[in-house]
Short mmCIF file of C-alpha atoms and ligand atoms in Angstrom, two decimals:
data_model
loop_
_atom_site.label_atom_id
_atom_site.label_comp_id
_atom_site.label_asym_id
_atom_site.label_seq_id
_atom_site.Cartn_x
_atom_site.Cartn_y
_atom_site.Cartn_z
CA UNK U 474 -28.93 89.27 58.84
CA UNK U 475 -25.69 90.56 60.39
CA UNK U 476 -23.84 93.52 58.85
CA UNK U 477 -20.88 91.24 58.13
CA UNK U 478 -23.07 89.10 55.91
CA UNK U 479 -23.96 92.07 53.71
CA UNK U 480 -21.78 93.51 50.99
CA UNK U 481 -21.18 97.25 51.18
CA UNK U 482 -23.49 98.05 48.28
CA UNK U 483 -22.78 101.79 48.13
CA UNK U 484 -19.04 101.98 48.78
CA UNK U 485 -17.67 105.30 47.46
CA UNK U 486 -21.13 106.60 46.55
CA UNK U 487 -22.62 109.92 47.59
CA UNK U 488 -26.32 110.14 48.38
CA UNK U 489 -28.74 112.98 49.14
CA UNK U 490 -31.90 112.27 51.14
CA UNK U 491 -34.57 114.93 51.64
CA UNK U 492 -36.76 115.03 54.76
CA UNK U 493 -34.14 113.01 56.63
CA UNK U 494 -33.96 114.37 60.17
CA UNK U 495 -36.93 112.87 61.99
CA UNK U 496 -35.77 110.11 64.38
CA UNK U 497 -38.58 107.70 63.47
CA UNK U 498 -38.74 108.76 59.81
CA UNK U 499 -38.15 106.87 56.58
CA UNK U 500 -35.55 109.45 55.46
CA UNK U 501 -33.23 108.92 58.44
CA UNK U 502 -33.61 105.12 58.28
CA UNK U 503 -32.65 105.28 54.59
CA UNK U 504 -29.67 107.55 55.26
CA UNK U 505 -28.53 105.21 58.05
CA UNK U 506 -28.74 102.10 55.86
CA UNK U 507 -26.93 103.86 53.00
CA UNK U 508 -24.19 104.88 55.47
CA UNK U 509 -23.86 101.29 56.69
CA UNK U 510 -23.29 100.33 53.06
CA UNK U 511 -20.40 102.73 52.61
CA UNK U 512 -22.14 105.82 51.22
CA UNK U 513 -21.48 109.35 52.33
CA UNK U 514 -24.88 110.88 52.89
CA UNK U 515 -26.13 114.47 52.85
CA UNK U 516 -29.26 114.64 54.97
CA UNK U 517 -31.56 117.53 54.08
CA UNK U 518 -34.46 118.80 56.17
CA UNK U 519 -36.22 122.05 57.06
CA UNK U 520 -34.10 122.82 60.11
CA UNK U 521 -30.31 122.93 59.64
CA UNK U 522 -29.52 122.06 63.29
CA UNK U 523 -31.81 119.03 63.22
CA UNK U 524 -30.37 117.94 59.88
CA UNK U 525 -26.86 118.18 61.30
CA UNK U 526 -27.85 116.27 64.45
CA UNK U 527 -29.37 113.54 62.27
CA UNK U 528 -26.17 113.39 60.19
CA UNK U 529 -24.06 113.05 63.35
CA UNK U 530 -26.34 110.28 64.61
CA UNK U 531 -25.34 108.03 61.70
CA UNK U 532 -21.61 108.74 61.90
CA UNK U 533 -18.93 111.40 61.40
CA UNK U 534 -18.74 111.10 57.59
CA UNK U 535 -22.12 112.64 56.85
CA UNK U 536 -23.47 116.12 56.25
CA UNK U 537 -26.65 117.82 57.48
CA UNK U 538 -28.10 120.67 55.43
CA UNK U 539 -31.12 122.88 56.08
CA UNK U 540 -33.26 122.83 52.93
CA UNK U 541 -36.93 123.57 52.33
CA UNK U 542 -37.61 121.68 49.10
CA UNK U 543 -40.36 124.16 48.19
CA UNK U 544 -37.66 126.78 47.69
CA UNK U 545 -35.83 126.27 44.37
CA UNK U 546 -32.93 128.46 45.52
CA UNK U 547 -32.53 126.42 48.72
CA UNK U 548 -32.49 123.19 46.68
CA UNK U 549 -29.80 124.62 44.40
CA UNK U 550 -27.61 125.79 47.27
CA UNK U 551 -28.02 122.49 49.17
CA UNK U 552 -26.94 120.52 46.10
CA UNK U 553 -24.04 122.94 45.53
CA UNK U 554 -22.91 122.43 49.15
CA UNK U 555 -23.15 118.66 48.82
CA UNK U 556 -21.16 118.76 45.58
CA UNK U 557 -18.47 120.95 47.11
CA UNK U 558 -18.31 118.56 50.07
CA UNK U 559 -18.22 115.27 48.16
CA UNK U 560 -17.42 116.06 44.52
CA UNK U 561 -20.18 113.86 43.07
CA UNK U 562 -23.79 112.82 43.55
CA UNK U 563 -24.81 109.24 42.85
CA UNK U 564 -28.20 108.99 44.52
CA UNK U 565 -31.10 111.33 45.29
CA UNK U 566 -33.96 110.14 47.48
CA UNK U 567 -36.95 112.47 47.21
CA UNK U 568 -38.56 111.67 50.54
CA UNK U 569 -39.81 114.98 52.02
CA UNK U 570 -43.60 115.28 52.20
CA UNK U 571 -46.46 116.19 54.47
CA UNK U 572 -49.98 114.84 54.56
CA UNK U 573 -53.30 116.22 55.69
CA UNK U 574 -56.44 114.35 56.64
CA UNK U 575 -59.21 116.04 54.67
CA UNK U 576 -62.42 115.16 52.83
CA UNK U 577 -62.29 116.32 49.21
CA UNK U 578 -64.68 119.21 49.88
CA UNK U 579 -62.49 120.47 52.71
CA UNK U 580 -59.29 120.82 50.67
CA UNK U 581 -58.50 124.52 50.27
CA UNK U 582 -56.24 126.07 47.67
CA UNK U 583 -53.68 126.63 50.45
CA UNK U 584 -53.86 122.98 51.54
CA UNK U 585 -53.34 121.87 47.95
CA UNK U 586 -50.43 124.24 47.47
CA UNK U 587 -48.77 123.15 50.74
CA UNK U 588 -49.00 119.43 50.01
CA UNK U 589 -48.21 119.56 46.29
CA UNK U 590 -45.38 122.07 46.61
CA UNK U 591 -43.44 119.77 48.95
CA UNK U 592 -44.17 116.31 47.52
CA UNK U 593 -44.30 117.12 43.82
CA UNK U 594 -42.67 120.49 43.11
CA UNK U 595 -39.95 119.67 45.66
CA UNK U 596 -39.28 116.42 43.81
CA UNK U 597 -39.00 118.28 40.49
CA UNK U 598 -36.74 120.97 41.94
CA UNK U 599 -34.36 118.57 43.68
CA UNK U 600 -34.16 116.40 40.57
CA UNK U 601 -33.42 119.45 38.42
CA UNK U 602 -30.50 120.31 40.71
CA UNK U 603 -28.82 116.88 40.64
CA UNK U 604 -29.50 115.87 37.02
CA UNK U 605 -26.72 117.95 35.39
CA UNK U 606 -24.12 116.28 37.67
CA UNK U 607 -25.56 112.80 37.12
CA UNK U 608 -25.65 113.32 33.36
CA UNK U 609 -22.06 114.52 33.41
CA UNK U 610 -21.11 111.41 35.44
CA UNK U 611 -23.26 109.32 33.08
CA UNK U 612 -24.63 107.58 36.15
CA UNK U 613 -27.08 108.27 38.92
CA UNK U 614 -30.17 106.90 40.64
CA UNK U 615 -33.14 109.08 41.53
CA UNK U 616 -35.57 107.46 43.94
CA UNK U 617 -38.97 109.00 44.51
CA UNK U 618 -41.00 108.09 47.57
CA UNK U 619 -44.62 107.98 46.47
CA UNK U 620 -47.36 106.17 48.41
CA UNK U 621 -49.85 103.34 48.21
CA UNK U 622 -52.37 106.21 48.40
CA UNK U 623 -51.38 107.12 44.83
CA UNK U 624 -52.48 103.68 43.66
CA UNK U 625 -55.66 102.96 45.59
CA UNK U 626 -56.90 106.27 47.02
CA UNK U 627 -56.36 107.72 50.47
CA UNK U 628 -55.83 105.56 53.46
CA UNK U 629 -56.06 106.45 57.09
CA UNK U 630 -54.69 109.95 56.80
CA UNK U 631 -54.06 110.92 53.16
CA UNK U 632 -56.49 113.38 51.60
CA UNK U 633 -57.24 113.52 47.86
CA UNK U 634 -54.70 116.30 47.33
CA UNK U 635 -51.99 114.13 48.96
CA UNK U 636 -53.00 111.17 46.74
CA UNK U 637 -52.86 113.42 43.67
CA UNK U 638 -49.40 114.72 44.58
CA UNK U 639 -48.10 111.18 45.13
CA UNK U 640 -49.64 109.98 41.83
CA UNK U 641 -47.97 112.97 40.18
CA UNK U 642 -44.65 111.79 41.61
CA UNK U 643 -45.08 108.46 39.78
CA UNK U 644 -45.78 110.21 36.46
CA UNK U 645 -42.83 112.52 36.94
CA UNK U 646 -40.55 109.57 37.81
CA UNK U 647 -41.53 107.70 34.61
CA UNK U 648 -41.02 110.79 32.46
CA UNK U 649 -37.50 111.40 33.72
CA UNK U 650 -36.69 107.68 33.56
CA UNK U 651 -37.50 107.80 29.84
CA UNK U 652 -35.75 111.11 29.23
CA UNK U 653 -32.57 110.38 31.17
CA UNK U 654 -32.11 106.64 30.65
CA UNK U 655 -30.02 107.17 27.50
CA UNK U 656 -27.67 109.33 29.58
CA UNK U 657 -27.14 106.69 32.25
CA UNK U 658 -29.47 108.14 34.88
CA UNK U 659 -32.11 105.85 36.38
CA UNK U 660 -35.31 106.88 38.17
CA UNK U 661 -37.60 104.63 40.18
CA UNK U 662 -40.24 104.93 42.89
CA UNK U 663 -41.22 103.24 46.12
CA UNK U 664 -44.88 103.15 47.16
CA UNK U 665 -44.96 102.51 50.92
CA UNK U 666 -48.06 101.21 52.60
CA UNK U 667 -48.68 101.98 56.27
CA UNK U 668 -45.32 102.60 57.96
CA UNK U 669 -44.69 103.21 61.67
CA UNK U 670 -43.44 106.82 61.65
CA UNK U 671 -44.73 110.15 62.99
CA UNK U 672 -46.11 111.11 59.56
CA UNK U 673 -49.76 111.22 60.61
CA UNK U 674 -48.92 113.60 63.47
CA UNK U 675 -51.25 111.92 65.93
CA UNK U 676 -54.17 111.46 63.50
CA UNK U 677 -53.64 107.72 63.89
CA UNK U 678 -52.20 106.16 67.06
CA UNK U 679 -49.44 103.55 67.03
CA UNK U 680 -51.94 101.07 68.52
CA UNK U 681 -54.33 101.73 65.65
CA UNK U 682 -51.56 101.20 63.14
CA UNK U 683 -50.57 97.90 64.75
CA UNK U 684 -54.21 96.79 64.68
CA UNK U 685 -54.48 97.68 60.98
CA UNK U 686 -51.17 95.95 60.29
CA UNK U 687 -52.64 92.69 61.62
CA UNK U 688 -55.13 92.74 58.73
CA UNK U 689 -52.38 92.86 56.07
CA UNK U 690 -51.23 89.58 54.44
CA UNK U 691 -47.85 89.88 56.19
CA UNK U 692 -49.64 90.54 59.47
CA UNK U 693 -47.84 93.69 60.54
CA UNK U 694 -47.40 97.40 59.91
CA UNK U 695 -44.21 98.44 58.05
CA UNK U 696 -41.11 99.86 59.69
CA UNK U 697 -38.99 102.69 58.21
CA UNK U 698 -36.24 100.10 57.62
CA UNK U 699 -38.58 98.22 55.25
CA UNK U 700 -38.63 101.26 52.95
CA UNK U 701 -34.92 101.90 53.47
CA UNK U 702 -34.21 98.38 52.15
CA UNK U 703 -36.14 99.07 48.94
CA UNK U 704 -34.28 102.37 48.53
CA UNK U 705 -30.94 100.62 49.03
CA UNK U 706 -31.80 98.18 46.26
CA UNK U 707 -32.79 101.01 43.90
CA UNK U 708 -29.70 103.05 44.81
CA UNK U 709 -27.27 100.18 44.24
CA UNK U 710 -26.08 98.33 41.16
CA UNK U 711 -28.35 95.42 42.13
CA UNK U 712 -31.05 97.35 40.24
CA UNK U 713 -28.83 98.50 37.35
CA UNK U 714 -31.31 97.33 34.66
CA UNK U 715 -34.31 98.93 36.40
CA UNK U 716 -35.71 102.31 35.55
CA UNK U 717 -39.25 103.70 35.52
CA UNK U 718 -40.31 101.03 38.02
CA UNK U 719 -42.44 101.26 41.14
CA UNK U 720 -41.72 98.99 44.10
CA UNK U 721 -44.76 98.33 46.28
CA UNK U 722 -43.63 97.92 49.89
CA UNK U 723 -46.86 97.44 51.76
CA UNK U 724 -46.97 94.02 53.43
CA UNK U 725 -49.42 92.89 50.76
CA UNK U 726 -52.02 95.49 51.75
CA UNK U 727 -52.48 96.37 48.09
CA UNK U 728 -51.62 94.11 45.14
CA UNK U 729 -51.83 94.98 41.48
N1 NAD F 829 -45.47 106.75 57.07
C1 NAD F 829 -46.26 106.22 56.17
O1 NAD F 829 -47.17 105.42 56.49
C2 NAD F 829 -46.07 106.54 54.72
C3 NAD F 829 -46.86 105.86 53.78
C4 NAD F 829 -46.69 106.14 52.44
C5 NAD F 829 -45.76 107.07 52.03
N2 NAD F 829 -45.02 107.73 52.95
C6 NAD F 829 -44.04 108.70 52.46
O2 NAD F 829 -42.78 108.48 53.06
C7 NAD F 829 -42.07 109.72 53.11
C8 NAD F 829 -41.47 109.92 54.48
O3 NAD F 829 -42.50 110.02 55.42
P1 NAD F 829 -42.35 109.59 56.95
O4 NAD F 829 -43.43 108.62 57.21
O5 NAD F 829 -40.96 109.22 57.26
O6 NAD F 829 -42.80 110.94 57.69
P2 NAD F 829 -41.96 112.05 58.49
O7 NAD F 829 -42.92 113.13 58.76
O8 NAD F 829 -41.26 111.41 59.60
O9 NAD F 829 -40.87 112.54 57.41
C9 NAD F 829 -41.09 113.58 56.52
C10 NAD F 829 -39.90 114.50 56.59
O10 NAD F 829 -40.05 115.54 55.60
C11 NAD F 829 -39.63 116.75 56.19
N3 NAD F 829 -40.22 117.89 55.48
C12 NAD F 829 -41.49 118.34 55.54
N4 NAD F 829 -41.62 119.43 54.75
C13 NAD F 829 -40.42 119.63 54.19
C14 NAD F 829 -39.92 120.62 53.29
N5 NAD F 829 -40.72 121.59 52.82
N6 NAD F 829 -38.63 120.57 52.91
C15 NAD F 829 -37.81 119.59 53.41
N7 NAD F 829 -38.22 118.64 54.27
C16 NAD F 829 -39.52 118.67 54.65
C17 NAD F 829 -40.10 116.66 57.63
O11 NAD F 829 -39.41 117.60 58.46
C18 NAD F 829 -39.78 115.20 57.94
O12 NAD F 829 -38.45 115.06 58.42
C19 NAD F 829 -43.04 110.79 52.66
O13 NAD F 829 -42.82 111.10 51.30
C20 NAD F 829 -44.40 110.13 52.80
O14 NAD F 829 -45.35 110.67 51.91
C21 NAD F 829 -45.14 107.49 54.29
#
């Protein structure tokens, strides 16, 4: 569908996306689609220069901020910078995560801490920083990127600690959806299946992913834009009566 055929669904909105600087990543694809729909986007990632380069790559109206979501102080200062820059925050996409391929007996305390502190504690900390503004605005949409691994166990590269963190994200999302709904703040999740990004860091080749994708009902692996589309829906007023929901975006690889 051409851009002209699409309404600008996020005109005047301000969005924050964590883990948004990787060229083939879901975060940057989401930021780019939000920008095409009129949003101003703050792109957060570990490295400030890379975050700024990613912001420039989607247009001049966007901001790149270095932010390690494990660090509560860094989350607070990133949100403060975004607020100073744009004056409001309408959307948070909790996207930053890492995975590790491990058997359950191989998962060390450090592995667990590394994976959970980014995917789950980072999600809590970023949400805590934007919620006061969203409550004051009496509107906001928090989108949590979970994983199909949370629903059906690890796939090609997600260990049990990764699955646990991503299942925790779903529980957290439902809790805040219930708590904040009366104040006009929505929270929802997306559970991607296998998506063509650099997430597995070479543990699974692109060829392998394409071969696996052929076994899915839709006959292909997902692209970052497939997840971005679901995020756009959850960020926009198209989903204004949805909260506490989980959107499965997996090509039919898992149905419940
Ligand atoms: N690719 C898949 O097949 C797949 C499947 C299911 C779920 N997901 C989820 O999608 C999300 C995006 O993954 P992706 O596939 O685009 O991978 P990716 O590795 O390209 O993106 C992850 C981003 O998070 C950033 N990041 C890592 N640690 C961080 C930290 N401490 N603070 C801030 N940023 C940090 C990375 O720098 C990177 O930009 C993740 O939450 C992942 O769990 C991906």
